[in-house]
Amino acid sequence: MDRLKDKVAVITGANSGIGLASAKRFASEGARVFMTGRRQRELDAAVAEVGHGAIGVQGDVASLVDLDRLFEIVARDAGRIDVLFANAGGGEFAALEDITEEHVERTFATNVKGTLFTVQKALPLLVDGASVILTGSTTASSGAAAFSVYSASKAAIRSFARNWCLDLAPRHIRVNVLVPGATSTPGLHGLSPSEEAGRSFVSAMEAQIPLGRLGSPDETAAAALFLASAESSFVNGSELFADGGQAQI
């Protein structure tokens, strides 16, 4: 259990769901983990759950000031980054006729701007040969009703990986996109306005997945660990789907 022994990993959006599950995996495999989240109380609880000396840094990836503070702390306490998991993101449903400027700005600020500047500001700390993981979405390739703004923001993530693996080629830094399918996380269940609507939503999604169920955060975290580790040393610029086959049919 030492696939990330002595590595330094930074995970954004790590206070719950896939980010938290990945922090647990990385730490159990020997990594020193820095975790971010917007809500201090949830972040503190997540850091305690991860253990292994994990460090929490409260902040919003859409804020460049918060990102600067994050990487100042990483530089001070660790001096480098071996694995960067730019995982923070979010979205909400809005049919075309209901999309507002605020909705677009909020979604793109976190998913696109936040991811871009997370990676850019980490560059001075990333070691040559580091692994950068971006969180994508099945909706970027297959689409979803009333989810076009989120889907477009995640299509941008796919484009980032294709381009950044070229930008960072001289440093042998790998950039890959981890694509979760429907995963049982607080974020997914929070999309529904009521418990009854949530059950219907989950049932509808499960019907579209060949495996017939939602994924668990730990299953996606296992895929993140693969991308973080030397086991994926020749995987670059790619999408790794952990979606139960949903986007493959």
Coordinates of C-alpha atoms in Angstrom, one line a residue:
M1 CA 0.0 0.0 0.0
D2 CA 2.6 2.5 -1.0
R3 CA 1.8 3.5 -4.6
L4 CA 2.2 7.2 -3.6
K5 CA 4.8 6.8 -0.9
D6 CA 6.5 10.2 -0.1
K7 CA 4.4 12.0 -2.8
V8 CA 2.8 15.3 -2.2
A9 CA -0.8 15.5 -3.5
V10 CA -3.2 18.5 -3.7
I11 CA -6.9 17.8 -4.1
T12 CA -9.4 20.6 -4.6
G13 CA -13.1 20.1 -3.6
A14 CA -12.0 17.4 -1.1
N15 CA -14.5 18.0 1.7
S16 CA -17.0 15.4 0.3
G17 CA -17.8 13.0 -2.4
I18 CA -15.1 12.0 -4.9
G19 CA -12.6 14.5 -3.6
L20 CA -12.8 13.1 0.0
A21 CA -12.7 9.5 -1.2
S22 CA -9.6 10.3 -3.3
A23 CA -7.9 12.0 -0.4
K24 CA -8.4 8.9 1.7
R25 CA -7.0 6.7 -1.0
F26 CA -4.0 8.9 -1.7
A27 CA -3.2 9.2 2.0
S28 CA -3.5 5.4 2.6
E29 CA -1.1 4.9 -0.2
G30 CA 1.6 7.1 1.4
A31 CA 0.9 10.5 0.0
R32 CA 1.0 13.7 2.0
V33 CA -2.3 15.3 1.2
F34 CA -3.4 18.9 1.0
M35 CA -7.2 19.3 0.8
T36 CA -9.4 22.3 -0.1
G37 CA -13.1 23.0 0.4
R38 CA -15.2 26.1 0.7
R39 CA -16.9 25.3 4.0
Q40 CA -14.5 25.2 6.9
R41 CA -16.6 22.9 9.2
E42 CA -17.0 20.3 6.5
L43 CA -13.4 20.6 5.5
D44 CA -12.2 20.1 9.1
A45 CA -14.3 17.0 9.4
A46 CA -13.0 15.6 6.1
V47 CA -9.4 16.2 7.1
A48 CA -10.0 14.4 10.4
E49 CA -11.6 11.5 8.5
V50 CA -8.6 11.2 6.1
G51 CA -5.9 11.4 8.9
H52 CA -2.3 10.6 8.0
G53 CA -1.3 14.2 8.6
A54 CA -3.6 15.6 5.9
I55 CA -3.8 19.4 5.8
G56 CA -6.9 21.4 5.0
V57 CA -6.9 24.8 3.4
Q58 CA -10.3 26.5 3.2
G59 CA -10.9 28.3 -0.1
D60 CA -12.9 28.7 -3.3
V61 CA -11.1 27.8 -6.5
A62 CA -13.0 30.6 -8.3
S63 CA -11.0 33.0 -6.1
L64 CA -7.5 33.7 -7.3
V65 CA -6.7 35.1 -3.8
D66 CA -7.7 31.8 -2.3
L67 CA -5.7 29.8 -4.8
D68 CA -2.6 31.9 -4.0
R69 CA -3.0 31.3 -0.3
L70 CA -3.4 27.5 -1.0
F71 CA -0.2 27.2 -2.9
E72 CA 1.7 29.5 -0.5
I73 CA 0.9 27.0 2.2
V74 CA 1.8 24.0 0.1
A75 CA 5.1 25.7 -0.8
R76 CA 5.9 26.5 2.8
D77 CA 5.0 23.1 4.2
A78 CA 6.0 20.7 1.4
G79 CA 7.9 22.7 -1.3
R80 CA 6.6 20.7 -4.2
I81 CA 3.6 18.9 -5.8
D82 CA 3.7 15.4 -7.3
V83 CA 0.0 15.0 -7.9
L84 CA -2.6 17.7 -8.5
F85 CA -6.2 16.7 -8.6
A86 CA -8.2 19.7 -9.8
N87 CA -11.5 18.2 -8.7
A88 CA -13.6 21.1 -7.5
G89 CA -16.7 21.7 -9.6
G90 CA -20.4 21.9 -9.6
G91 CA -23.6 22.5 -11.6
E92 CA -27.3 22.8 -11.5
F93 CA -30.1 22.2 -14.0
A94 CA -31.5 24.9 -16.2
A95 CA -33.4 24.5 -19.4
L96 CA -32.2 26.7 -22.3
E97 CA -35.1 29.2 -21.8
D98 CA -34.3 29.5 -18.1
I99 CA -30.5 30.1 -18.3
T100 CA -29.4 33.3 -16.7
E101 CA -26.2 35.3 -16.8
E102 CA -25.6 34.5 -13.2
H103 CA -26.0 30.8 -13.8
V104 CA -23.4 30.8 -16.6
E105 CA -21.0 32.9 -14.6
R106 CA -21.3 30.8 -11.5
T107 CA -20.8 27.5 -13.3
F108 CA -17.9 28.7 -15.5
A109 CA -16.2 30.5 -12.6
T110 CA -15.8 27.2 -10.7
N111 CA -15.5 24.6 -13.4
V112 CA -13.5 26.4 -16.0
K113 CA -11.8 29.4 -14.5
G114 CA -11.2 27.6 -11.2
T115 CA -9.6 24.6 -12.9
L116 CA -7.5 26.7 -15.2
F117 CA -6.0 28.8 -12.5
T118 CA -5.6 25.9 -10.1
V119 CA -3.3 24.3 -12.6
Q120 CA -1.6 27.5 -13.7
K121 CA -0.8 28.6 -10.1
A122 CA 0.5 25.1 -9.2
L123 CA 3.0 25.1 -12.1
P124 CA 6.0 26.5 -10.1
L125 CA 5.5 23.7 -7.5
L126 CA 4.8 20.8 -9.9
V127 CA 7.8 18.5 -10.2
D128 CA 8.9 17.3 -13.6
G129 CA 7.0 14.1 -14.3
A130 CA 4.0 15.1 -12.1
S131 CA 0.5 13.9 -12.7
V132 CA -2.3 16.4 -13.1
I133 CA -5.9 15.0 -13.0
L134 CA -8.9 17.1 -14.0
T135 CA -12.5 16.1 -13.3
G136 CA -14.7 15.8 -16.3
S137 CA -18.2 14.6 -16.9
T138 CA -20.1 12.1 -19.1
T139 CA -22.4 15.0 -20.1
A140 CA -19.4 16.6 -22.0
S141 CA -19.7 13.8 -24.6
S142 CA -23.2 12.6 -24.4
G143 CA -25.3 15.6 -23.3
A144 CA -28.2 15.9 -20.8
A145 CA -31.4 17.8 -20.9
A146 CA -31.4 21.1 -19.0
F147 CA -27.8 20.7 -18.2
S148 CA -26.1 22.4 -21.2
V149 CA -24.1 25.0 -19.2
Y150 CA -22.6 22.4 -17.0
S151 CA -21.9 20.1 -19.9
A152 CA -20.2 22.9 -21.9
S153 CA -18.0 23.7 -18.9
K154 CA -16.9 20.1 -18.7
A155 CA -16.3 20.0 -22.4
A156 CA -13.8 22.8 -21.8
I157 CA -12.1 20.6 -19.3
R158 CA -11.6 17.9 -21.9
S159 CA -10.1 20.5 -24.2
F160 CA -7.8 21.7 -21.5
A161 CA -6.2 18.3 -21.1
R162 CA -5.6 17.9 -24.8
N163 CA -3.8 21.2 -24.9
W164 CA -2.0 21.2 -21.6
C165 CA -0.4 17.9 -22.1
L166 CA 1.4 19.6 -25.1
D167 CA 2.2 22.7 -23.1
L168 CA 3.7 20.6 -20.3
A169 CA 5.4 18.0 -22.5
P170 CA 8.9 19.5 -22.0
R171 CA 8.5 18.8 -18.3
H172 CA 7.0 15.3 -18.8
I173 CA 3.9 16.3 -16.8
R174 CA 0.9 14.2 -17.6
V175 CA -2.6 15.7 -17.8
N176 CA -5.6 13.4 -17.8
V177 CA -9.3 13.7 -17.3
L178 CA -11.1 11.5 -14.9
V179 CA -14.8 11.1 -16.0
P180 CA -17.2 9.9 -13.3
G181 CA -20.6 8.7 -14.3
A182 CA -23.6 9.1 -12.0
T183 CA -22.0 8.8 -8.6
S184 CA -23.7 8.7 -5.2
T185 CA -22.4 12.0 -3.8
P186 CA -23.9 14.9 -1.8
G187 CA -23.6 17.0 -5.0
L188 CA -25.6 14.6 -7.1
H189 CA -28.3 14.0 -4.6
G190 CA -28.5 17.8 -4.0
L191 CA -29.7 18.3 -7.6
S192 CA -33.2 17.1 -6.7
P193 CA -35.6 19.5 -4.9
S194 CA -37.3 16.8 -2.8
E195 CA -36.7 13.3 -1.5
E196 CA -39.4 11.9 -3.9
A197 CA -37.9 13.7 -6.9
G198 CA -34.5 12.4 -5.8
R199 CA -35.7 8.8 -5.9
S200 CA -37.1 9.3 -9.4
F201 CA -34.0 11.0 -10.6
V202 CA -31.8 8.2 -9.3
S203 CA -34.0 5.5 -10.8
A204 CA -33.9 7.2 -14.2
M205 CA -30.1 7.4 -14.1
E206 CA -29.7 3.8 -13.0
A207 CA -31.9 2.7 -16.0
Q208 CA -29.3 4.3 -18.3
I209 CA -26.3 2.6 -16.8
P210 CA -25.4 -0.9 -18.0
L211 CA -24.3 -1.9 -14.5
G212 CA -27.7 -0.8 -13.3
R213 CA -26.6 1.3 -10.3
L214 CA -24.9 4.5 -9.3
G215 CA -21.2 4.4 -8.7
S216 CA -19.6 5.0 -5.3
P217 CA -17.1 7.8 -4.7
D218 CA -14.5 5.1 -3.7
E219 CA -14.8 3.5 -7.1
T220 CA -14.0 6.7 -8.8
A221 CA -11.2 7.4 -6.3
A222 CA -9.6 4.1 -7.3
A223 CA -9.4 5.4 -10.9
A224 CA -7.9 8.6 -9.6
L225 CA -5.3 6.6 -7.8
F226 CA -4.4 4.9 -11.0
L227 CA -3.9 8.2 -12.8
A228 CA -1.9 9.6 -9.8
S229 CA 0.5 6.7 -9.6
A230 CA 3.3 5.4 -11.8
E231 CA 1.0 2.7 -13.0
S232 CA -0.4 5.2 -15.5
S233 CA 3.1 6.5 -16.6
F234 CA 2.2 6.3 -20.3
V235 CA -1.3 7.6 -20.0
N236 CA -1.5 11.2 -21.1
G237 CA -4.1 13.6 -22.5
S238 CA -6.8 11.0 -22.1
E239 CA -10.2 10.5 -20.6
L240 CA -10.6 7.7 -18.1
F241 CA -14.3 6.9 -17.7
A242 CA -15.6 5.5 -14.4
D243 CA -19.2 5.5 -15.4
G244 CA -20.5 1.9 -15.3
G245 CA -20.7 2.0 -19.2
Q246 CA -23.2 4.9 -19.3
A247 CA -21.3 7.0 -21.9
Q248 CA -20.1 4.0 -23.9
I249 CA -23.4 2.9 -25.3

